[in-house]
Amino acid sequence: MRVGIGFDVHKLVEDSDLILGGVTIDYFLGLLGHSDADVLLHAIKDALLGAIGEGDIGRHFPDTDPQYKGISSLKLLKEVVDIIEDKGYILNNLDATIIAQKPKLAPYIERMQKNIAEVLRVDINKINLKATTTEGLGFIGKKEGIAAQAIVSVVERKGL
């Protein structure tokens, strides 16, 4: 078994969609980024790539490459799944936390879990998502941004 950790943060801005876990959240602010700025999926992709020793998403999907402008992070997650499977691994477990003062995310968590499980080709019970606030502290507490962290374990496919 191998383990990886990922972290991402994006600024909240007007005139942008708020997409987390591949779900569009009804909110008046969205996240700023080169792709769709889905901080949750970015953290998950970094954790998966780290678990297999393949660097980070910037190495594989650089924000200087126009082909990734506005791209769905779910699509890029599918590419990361191909990379980990090509190296002979499969997800064993994912635990992730979204850190946001607003909006409340509990109504969206189950849809996010379903999206992620489907793309990772695993049972939903291997995906655990949580959301928390910073109790009004820092840039997240001031509603200037949203962060996410993820930890994953992967196992060799032949070991299943």
Coordinates of C-alpha atoms in Angstrom, one line a residue:
M1 CA 0.0 0.0 0.0
R2 CA 1.1 3.6 -0.8
V3 CA -0.3 6.8 0.6
G4 CA -0.5 10.4 -0.9
I5 CA -1.7 13.7 0.4
G6 CA -3.0 16.7 -1.6
F7 CA -3.9 20.3 -0.8
D8 CA -5.3 23.1 -3.0
V9 CA -6.8 26.5 -2.5
H10 CA -8.5 29.0 -4.9
K11 CA -9.7 32.5 -4.6
L12 CA -13.5 33.2 -4.6
V13 CA -14.6 35.7 -7.2
E14 CA -17.7 37.1 -8.9
D15 CA -18.7 35.9 -12.4
S16 CA -17.4 32.4 -11.9
D17 CA -19.0 29.0 -11.2
L18 CA -18.4 27.3 -7.9
I19 CA -17.7 23.7 -8.7
L20 CA -16.7 21.2 -6.0
G21 CA -16.4 17.5 -6.6
G22 CA -17.8 18.0 -10.1
V23 CA -21.0 19.5 -8.7
T24 CA -22.0 23.1 -9.5
I25 CA -22.9 24.7 -6.2
D26 CA -25.6 27.5 -6.1
Y27 CA -23.6 30.4 -4.8
F28 CA -23.0 34.0 -5.9
L29 CA -19.2 33.5 -6.0
G30 CA -17.1 31.0 -7.7
L31 CA -13.5 29.9 -7.8
L32 CA -10.8 31.5 -9.9
G33 CA -8.5 29.2 -11.8
H34 CA -7.1 28.1 -15.1
S35 CA -9.3 25.0 -15.2
D36 CA -12.7 24.9 -13.5
A37 CA -10.8 25.5 -10.2
D38 CA -12.4 22.5 -8.4
V39 CA -10.2 22.6 -5.3
L40 CA -11.5 19.3 -4.0
L41 CA -10.7 17.4 -7.2
H42 CA -7.3 19.2 -7.5
A43 CA -6.4 18.0 -4.0
I44 CA -7.5 14.5 -4.8
K45 CA -5.5 14.4 -8.0
D46 CA -2.4 15.6 -6.2
A47 CA -2.9 13.0 -3.5
L48 CA -3.3 10.2 -6.1
L49 CA -0.3 11.3 -8.1
G50 CA 1.8 11.6 -4.9
A51 CA 0.8 8.1 -3.8
I52 CA 2.4 6.7 -6.9
G53 CA 5.4 9.0 -7.1
E54 CA 4.2 10.9 -10.1
G55 CA 4.6 14.5 -8.9
D56 CA 1.6 16.8 -8.9
I57 CA -1.1 18.1 -11.3
G58 CA 1.0 21.1 -12.3
R59 CA 3.5 18.6 -13.8
H60 CA 0.8 16.7 -15.7
F61 CA -1.6 19.5 -16.5
P62 CA 0.3 22.8 -16.5
D63 CA -1.7 26.0 -16.2
T64 CA 0.4 27.5 -19.0
D65 CA -1.1 25.0 -21.4
P66 CA -4.1 26.4 -23.2
Q67 CA -5.7 23.0 -23.7
Y68 CA -6.5 22.9 -20.0
K69 CA -8.2 26.4 -19.9
G70 CA -11.7 25.9 -18.4
I71 CA -11.4 22.1 -18.5
S72 CA -13.5 19.9 -16.2
S73 CA -11.5 18.6 -13.3
L74 CA -13.6 15.4 -13.5
K75 CA -12.1 14.9 -17.0
L76 CA -8.6 15.4 -15.6
L77 CA -9.3 13.0 -12.7
K78 CA -10.1 10.4 -15.3
E79 CA -6.7 10.9 -16.8
V80 CA -5.1 10.6 -13.3
V81 CA -7.0 7.3 -12.8
D82 CA -5.5 6.1 -16.1
I83 CA -2.0 7.0 -14.9
I84 CA -2.4 5.2 -11.6
E85 CA -3.9 2.1 -13.3
D86 CA -1.1 2.1 -15.8
K87 CA 1.4 2.0 -12.9
G88 CA -0.6 -1.0 -11.5
Y89 CA -2.5 0.7 -8.7
I90 CA -6.1 1.2 -7.7
L91 CA -7.6 3.4 -5.0
N92 CA -8.0 1.7 -1.7
N93 CA -9.4 4.7 0.3
L94 CA -10.0 8.4 0.0
D95 CA -10.6 10.9 2.8
A96 CA -11.0 14.6 2.0
T97 CA -12.0 17.8 3.6
I98 CA -13.3 21.0 2.0
I99 CA -12.6 24.1 4.0
A100 CA -15.1 26.8 3.3
Q101 CA -16.9 29.4 5.4
K102 CA -19.8 29.6 3.0
P103 CA -21.8 28.2 1.3
K104 CA -23.0 25.2 3.4
L105 CA -21.9 22.1 1.5
A106 CA -23.7 19.3 3.4
P107 CA -26.5 19.1 0.8
Y108 CA -23.9 18.5 -2.0
I109 CA -21.6 16.0 -0.4
E110 CA -23.4 12.8 -1.5
R111 CA -23.4 13.9 -5.1
M112 CA -19.7 14.7 -4.9
Q113 CA -19.0 11.3 -3.5
K114 CA -21.0 9.6 -6.3
N115 CA -19.1 11.6 -9.0
I116 CA -15.7 10.8 -7.5
A117 CA -16.5 7.1 -6.9
E118 CA -17.7 6.8 -10.5
V119 CA -14.6 8.4 -12.0
L120 CA -12.3 6.4 -9.7
R121 CA -14.2 3.2 -10.6
V122 CA -14.6 2.2 -6.9
D123 CA -17.5 1.6 -4.5
I124 CA -18.8 4.8 -2.9
N125 CA -17.9 3.4 0.5
K126 CA -14.2 4.1 -0.3
I127 CA -14.9 7.8 -0.6
N128 CA -15.3 9.9 2.5
L129 CA -15.9 13.7 2.1
K130 CA -16.3 16.3 4.8
A131 CA -16.7 20.0 4.9
T132 CA -15.7 22.4 7.7
T133 CA -15.3 26.1 8.3
T134 CA -12.5 28.1 9.9
E135 CA -14.9 29.7 12.3
G136 CA -14.5 33.1 10.6
L137 CA -10.7 33.1 10.8
G138 CA -8.2 33.8 7.9
F139 CA -8.9 34.3 4.2
I140 CA -11.3 31.3 4.2
G141 CA -13.2 32.8 7.2
K142 CA -13.5 36.1 5.4
K143 CA -15.0 34.2 2.4
E144 CA -12.0 35.1 0.1
G145 CA -11.2 31.5 -0.8
I146 CA -11.9 27.8 -0.4
A147 CA -9.3 25.1 0.3
A148 CA -9.4 21.3 0.3
Q149 CA -7.1 18.6 1.5
A150 CA -7.1 14.9 0.7
I151 CA -5.3 11.8 1.7
V152 CA -5.5 8.6 -0.3
S153 CA -4.2 5.0 -0.1
V154 CA -3.6 3.0 -3.2
V155 CA -2.9 -0.7 -3.5
E156 CA -1.5 -2.8 -6.3
R157 CA -4.2 -4.2 -8.5
K158 CA -2.8 -7.7 -8.3
G159 CA -3.1 -7.6 -4.6
L160 CA -6.9 -7.3 -4.7

